[in-house]
Amino acid sequence: METNLQTEMEHSPQSRRETAHHNEGPKPHLWAFFLSIVFTILAFAAVASEAVSTAFTIPFIIFLAVVQAAFQLFIWMHMNQKDHEFPLTFMMSGVFAAVVTVAGIILMIWW
Amino acid sequence: MSTHVSHAHKKKNILWDYLTTVDHKKIAILYLFAGTLFLLIGGIEAILMRLQLMVPENDLFVGTTFNQLLTMHGTTMIFFAAMPLVFALMNAAIPLQIGARDVAFPFLNSLGFWLFFFGATLTNISWFTSGGAPEIGWTAYAPLALPEYTGTGSDYYVLGLQLSGAGTLIGGINFLVTIINMRAPGMTFMRMPLFTWTSFVISALILFAFPPLTVGLFLMMFDRLFGANFFDVTMGGNVIIWEHLFWIFGHPEVYILILPAFGVFSEVIPTFSKKRLFGYHSMVFATTLIAFLSFMVWVHHMFTVGLGPVANSIFAVATTAIAVPTGIKVFNWLFTMWGGRIQFTTANMWALGFIPSFVMGGVTGVMLALPPADFQFHDSYFVVAHFHYVILGGVVFGLFAGLYYWWPKMFGTLLNEKLGKLHFWLMFIGFHMAFLPQHWLGLMGMPRRVYTYLEGQQLDTWNYVSTIGALIMGVATIVFAINIVMTFVKGEKAPADPWDGRTLEWSIPSPPPEYNFKQTPLVKGIDAFWIEKMQGNKEMTPAEPLGDIHMPSPSILPFIMSLGFFIASFGFIYHVLPVIIIGMGIGLGSMLARSLKDDLGYHIHTDELQEKGV
Amino acid sequence: MSDTHVQTSTSLPPEPEKATMEGRNKFLGFWLFLGAETVLFASLFGTYLGLRNSTNGGPTTQELFSLPMVFVATVILLVSSLTSVLAIQAMHRNNMKGLQFWFGVTVLLGFSFLGLEIYEFVEYVHHGHTFTSSAFGSAFYTLVGFHGGHVLFGVLWILVLQLQGIKKGLTVVTAPKYYVASLYWHFVDLVWVFIFTVVYLMGKVG
């Protein structure tokens, strides 16, 4: 009986008060948005500019894309917050499968 | 809140009841019967092939017909028989094992079934069309599967698998959420029965392995129907991409099939050894390790493609590594039996027969994982023997063990044990007779997928023996069918706990009421029901007071939605735009209807629960 | 509901999308679906990267792509990501008007992205780069088209939810729907980040 009550408590709105983001303002989102725009500009600039070498550009823009993706997942989709343990686990497993798939296919085709 | 009472749902006729059901126990029965139907079809195809190969230079089924038989046998058995039968057991057992009233998404559960059913039906309808059944092997390699070489049969393959694959993905997500969110109080992850654990892991594999198949099938569909050039070498395409995508899916797929069977054995062996499972934690660890490795081994199906020694070596090492967790499991089962009071029930006979059979398949698997050896074995009957040893000796034995074990829970009647043992022995002898000789045939150079062989090449005897074995398996299946029919006609009524079980499903009546648990049970450890028994209790300790139970309403929408996509598939195959529009309209319209109309469900009230008694 | 921190007139809990079992199931199930989508797009990216130089004599990536247009499309989607998160924040304040407004902006941005994409495709076809002209063409239109299809499905889905919202209002039944639709929209934007990087920018670099 007690255990059940405890689980009920865990899922009750009261216990979420501290973490609930209804109090959280738009600030982190505006920051993420601003940085995403900056990163996008950087990526386009790196490609458009003649001065930057190809060997640098490709890893650089891929890095920027990964950071932007992290913004989407962790800030806009709240993946780092409470109640997101399983989403986090499964998205990371998905990313693992995705990386193996892409790397496997392209390495074996380009060879 | 509730607008209906449960009485409203009881007077419907049985067909309508099953078309609209969202109850996991009834969906399990649907999966079981659909899966069995396709198992019979696939089995007949196998026997026809074996009859052709019984004697040299036979002319029973030659050329295209033989190719169609082998394609449809493989496709049907993997996608339309083994997968649904696994889902049948998962639907029947998982909610009960974790102490839940239903799955997380009852509506999607039904949708998953109907998508699978219409997909499987679509592919099998190809037999009756002018283009005939697909003749491209179950792997449908390009360029053979391109429109230059094969007709509409290949389209039926692509669209049928696309439909049923969508159903499987939905089912996988449903079981993941069910197991994560719906466990009874106290049922922590490390207290879950092992069948639930392996089902959880394979649902995750489905989640990540089916999308590459979906993409591969889309690319093939675009090439075949809309003139794309993914696999057309003359336009810059690359046929190897299909092989990669197919096997990135295909290898996890074989673990998706075998791991639930491992789960069944991990339930059956402790129950009938009267001992708790040896090495529970290592079993869980081994299962997840196998799942993890399964995404890094697909190239062992492609060693002879010529990807180079580096790629082949990496994947050879990863593949052989899988033998380690699998070995852990085999030893755990043996140690569970060690010193136990072993009961030779039919379910346990399948488990006992499985261990040596599967180990033989595993050993040939390690042989095939070594590229230099694989260059010799590739595309020979040695490979055919290997994968039938693991799939038949592993998956099918597991499914039968699970069926004999859970049948009383599913139907409330006991399968006849005498006929069950006859079924087992015929199957066991037939199986080894059919496939053991195929190892020698392969080593003597007989290629797979070829419809005949010449006399006097020392292939005659073993092919003959192999066919006899296949026929004995056919007889075994007839015995099984008789057993099922007899059980339905005058089956012995099953008690709630016929096997002196250890897990939650045996703590409730057989068959369980629609709400499963009148009161959600409180779980105190691994083998929750056994713990209560040891403490002298006849029932589980409830975790909640008796209260109204909320149930989801039945719905015909999953059936209509799947029917819509089924109809649209014909439009795609025969390039008829109106049919595509009508079909997609029905499918998408049903989705819209589902979104707009809230499902309020209905309540079963406390007084009704008390009326029904236990 | 003795929660004094809920300052709104109705008794909607602070995170209405996770207030019911159905809501929590939907939330988790949708995240898992996004995990599957990750692998789906990875397979498409792998295919594209394998085939992107198989132009069959047609125009190459360097000749085709125009960076200013892609930049505009990227900004549109980034802004729509922000507006969809503002919609969810409005939902958490139990502000249905705000939710409808910000989702409305998201839908408009989604449609303008689609308009731009269609214009772009028409342009390419005039340059002889079609779905059937080469393996590169097939792979390009399939990858970018799958993303475009996701955008289309997303705007239609959000529109349907907005229409429902007029009648049903914000409840523990509708809230999870808005929440997962917004998750979907973010994910579609995330995929675009990789498309503009891997397809367009890397295509320009060569």
mmCIF file of C-alpha atoms in Angstrom, chain C residues 8-139:
data_model
loop_
_atom_site.group_PDB
_atom_site.id
_atom_site.type_symbol
_atom_site.label_atom_id
_atom_site.label_comp_id
_atom_site.label_asym_id
_atom_site.label_seq_id
_atom_site.Cartn_x
_atom_site.Cartn_y
_atom_site.Cartn_z
ATOM 1 C CA THR C 8 -4.419 30.078 -13.206
ATOM 2 C CA SER C 9 -8.148 30.154 -12.980
ATOM 3 C CA THR C 10 -8.713 26.508 -13.918
ATOM 4 C CA SER C 11 -7.189 23.577 -12.108
ATOM 5 C CA LEU C 12 -4.860 22.499 -14.897
ATOM 6 C CA PRO C 13 -1.686 20.955 -13.418
ATOM 7 C CA PRO C 14 1.650 22.667 -14.111
ATOM 8 C CA GLU C 15 2.771 20.127 -16.709
ATOM 9 C CA PRO C 16 -0.566 19.110 -18.210
ATOM 10 C CA GLU C 17 1.143 16.966 -20.859
ATOM 11 C CA LYS C 18 2.350 14.572 -18.182
ATOM 12 C CA ALA C 19 -0.591 14.765 -15.792
ATOM 13 C CA THR C 20 -2.247 11.513 -16.892
ATOM 14 C CA MET C 21 -0.930 8.029 -17.567
ATOM 15 C CA GLU C 22 -2.036 8.412 -21.200
ATOM 16 C CA GLY C 23 -0.109 11.662 -21.412
ATOM 17 C CA ARG C 24 3.044 10.146 -19.978
ATOM 18 C CA ASN C 25 2.742 7.177 -22.334
ATOM 19 C CA LYS C 26 2.284 9.454 -25.304
ATOM 20 C CA PHE C 27 5.245 11.569 -24.227
ATOM 21 C CA LEU C 28 7.573 8.588 -23.917
ATOM 22 C CA GLY C 29 6.216 6.770 -26.961
ATOM 23 C CA PHE C 30 6.773 9.808 -29.105
ATOM 24 C CA TRP C 31 10.348 10.208 -27.923
ATOM 25 C CA LEU C 32 10.978 6.584 -28.822
ATOM 26 C CA PHE C 33 9.484 7.205 -32.246
ATOM 27 C CA LEU C 34 11.940 10.072 -32.683
ATOM 28 C CA GLY C 35 14.728 7.625 -31.827
ATOM 29 C CA ALA C 36 13.535 5.471 -34.738
ATOM 30 C CA GLU C 37 13.336 8.531 -36.983
ATOM 31 C CA THR C 38 16.971 9.258 -36.183
ATOM 32 C CA VAL C 39 18.003 5.941 -37.701
ATOM 33 C CA LEU C 40 15.609 6.426 -40.608
ATOM 34 C CA PHE C 41 17.214 9.712 -41.580
ATOM 35 C CA ALA C 42 20.678 8.283 -40.936
ATOM 36 C CA SER C 43 19.972 5.608 -43.535
ATOM 37 C CA LEU C 44 18.876 8.284 -45.991
ATOM 38 C CA PHE C 45 21.968 10.374 -45.251
ATOM 39 C CA GLY C 46 24.200 7.335 -45.727
ATOM 40 C CA THR C 47 22.560 6.614 -49.066
ATOM 41 C CA TYR C 48 22.870 10.226 -50.157
ATOM 42 C CA LEU C 49 26.544 10.441 -49.207
ATOM 43 C CA GLY C 50 27.201 7.235 -51.092
ATOM 44 C CA LEU C 51 25.556 8.537 -54.256
ATOM 45 C CA ARG C 52 26.087 12.285 -54.235
ATOM 46 C CA ASN C 53 28.891 12.211 -56.819
ATOM 47 C CA SER C 54 26.994 9.890 -59.185
ATOM 48 C CA THR C 55 25.649 12.759 -61.251
ATOM 49 C CA ASN C 56 25.540 10.781 -64.489
ATOM 50 C CA GLY C 57 26.790 13.776 -66.479
ATOM 51 C CA GLY C 58 24.197 16.134 -64.975
ATOM 52 C CA PRO C 59 24.905 19.223 -62.874
ATOM 53 C CA THR C 60 27.042 18.689 -59.774
ATOM 54 C CA THR C 61 26.317 19.851 -56.244
ATOM 55 C CA GLN C 62 28.657 22.816 -56.698
ATOM 56 C CA GLU C 63 26.856 23.965 -59.825
ATOM 57 C CA LEU C 64 23.366 23.547 -58.416
ATOM 58 C CA PHE C 65 23.142 24.814 -54.891
ATOM 59 C CA SER C 66 22.539 28.443 -54.085
ATOM 60 C CA LEU C 67 23.631 29.337 -50.568
ATOM 61 C CA PRO C 68 21.498 32.474 -50.013
ATOM 62 C CA MET C 69 18.267 30.555 -50.582
ATOM 63 C CA VAL C 70 19.333 27.748 -48.254
ATOM 64 C CA PHE C 71 20.306 30.321 -45.653
ATOM 65 C CA VAL C 72 16.873 31.898 -45.780
ATOM 66 C CA ALA C 73 15.227 28.475 -45.466
ATOM 67 C CA THR C 74 17.432 27.689 -42.478
ATOM 68 C CA VAL C 75 16.548 30.916 -40.702
ATOM 69 C CA ILE C 76 12.852 30.300 -41.314
ATOM 70 C CA LEU C 77 13.037 26.890 -39.679
ATOM 71 C CA LEU C 78 15.143 28.160 -36.782
ATOM 72 C CA VAL C 79 12.620 30.886 -36.056
ATOM 73 C CA SER C 80 9.797 28.343 -36.246
ATOM 74 C CA SER C 81 11.610 26.233 -33.672
ATOM 75 C CA LEU C 82 11.644 29.217 -31.351
ATOM 76 C CA THR C 83 7.969 29.988 -31.948
ATOM 77 C CA SER C 84 6.929 26.395 -31.256
ATOM 78 C CA VAL C 85 8.811 26.464 -27.955
ATOM 79 C CA LEU C 86 7.082 29.742 -27.099
ATOM 80 C CA ALA C 87 3.773 28.015 -27.833
ATOM 81 C CA ILE C 88 4.580 25.287 -25.317
ATOM 82 C CA GLN C 89 5.637 27.864 -22.745
ATOM 83 C CA ALA C 90 2.294 29.574 -23.250
ATOM 84 C CA MET C 91 0.651 26.202 -22.689
ATOM 85 C CA HIS C 92 2.507 25.809 -19.402
ATOM 86 C CA ARG C 93 1.069 29.151 -18.314
ATOM 87 C CA ASN C 94 -2.358 27.808 -19.298
ATOM 88 C CA ASN C 95 -2.527 30.544 -21.913
ATOM 89 C CA MET C 96 -4.525 29.085 -24.790
ATOM 90 C CA LYS C 97 -4.452 32.317 -26.790
ATOM 91 C CA GLY C 98 -0.664 32.430 -26.666
ATOM 92 C CA LEU C 99 -0.468 28.780 -27.622
ATOM 93 C CA GLN C 100 -2.708 29.312 -30.638
ATOM 94 C CA PHE C 101 -0.816 32.430 -31.698
ATOM 95 C CA TRP C 102 2.666 30.954 -31.548
ATOM 96 C CA PHE C 103 1.599 27.705 -33.207
ATOM 97 C CA GLY C 104 -0.089 29.831 -35.866
ATOM 98 C CA VAL C 105 3.218 31.586 -36.548
ATOM 99 C CA THR C 106 4.966 28.189 -36.625
ATOM 100 C CA VAL C 107 2.535 26.909 -39.241
ATOM 101 C CA LEU C 108 2.975 30.013 -41.396
ATOM 102 C CA LEU C 109 6.747 29.661 -41.240
ATOM 103 C CA GLY C 110 6.389 25.984 -42.107
ATOM 104 C CA PHE C 111 4.365 26.826 -45.180
ATOM 105 C CA SER C 112 6.841 29.479 -46.306
ATOM 106 C CA PHE C 113 9.655 26.948 -45.948
ATOM 107 C CA LEU C 114 7.702 24.536 -48.124
ATOM 108 C CA GLY C 115 7.072 27.262 -50.695
ATOM 109 C CA LEU C 116 10.769 28.002 -50.852
ATOM 110 C CA GLU C 117 11.597 24.306 -51.196
ATOM 111 C CA ILE C 118 9.148 23.832 -54.052
ATOM 112 C CA TYR C 119 10.601 26.884 -55.806
ATOM 113 C CA GLU C 120 14.074 25.422 -55.330
ATOM 114 C CA PHE C 121 13.065 22.036 -56.760
ATOM 115 C CA VAL C 122 11.444 23.639 -59.804
ATOM 116 C CA GLU C 123 14.650 25.583 -60.379
ATOM 117 C CA TYR C 124 16.721 22.388 -60.254
ATOM 118 C CA VAL C 125 14.450 20.594 -62.674
ATOM 119 C CA HIS C 126 15.057 23.417 -65.169
ATOM 120 C CA HIS C 127 18.770 22.729 -64.794
ATOM 121 C CA GLY C 128 18.202 19.094 -65.719
ATOM 122 C CA HIS C 129 18.520 17.764 -62.176
ATOM 123 C CA THR C 130 15.474 15.514 -61.684
ATOM 124 C CA PHE C 131 14.433 12.516 -59.621
ATOM 125 C CA THR C 132 15.188 10.179 -62.532
ATOM 126 C CA SER C 133 18.152 11.910 -64.154
ATOM 127 C CA SER C 134 20.831 10.254 -62.017
ATOM 128 C CA ALA C 135 21.435 8.318 -58.811
ATOM 129 C CA PHE C 136 22.435 11.629 -57.243
ATOM 130 C CA GLY C 137 19.096 13.111 -58.269
ATOM 131 C CA SER C 138 17.152 10.204 -56.757
ATOM 132 C CA ALA C 139 19.120 10.367 -53.512
#
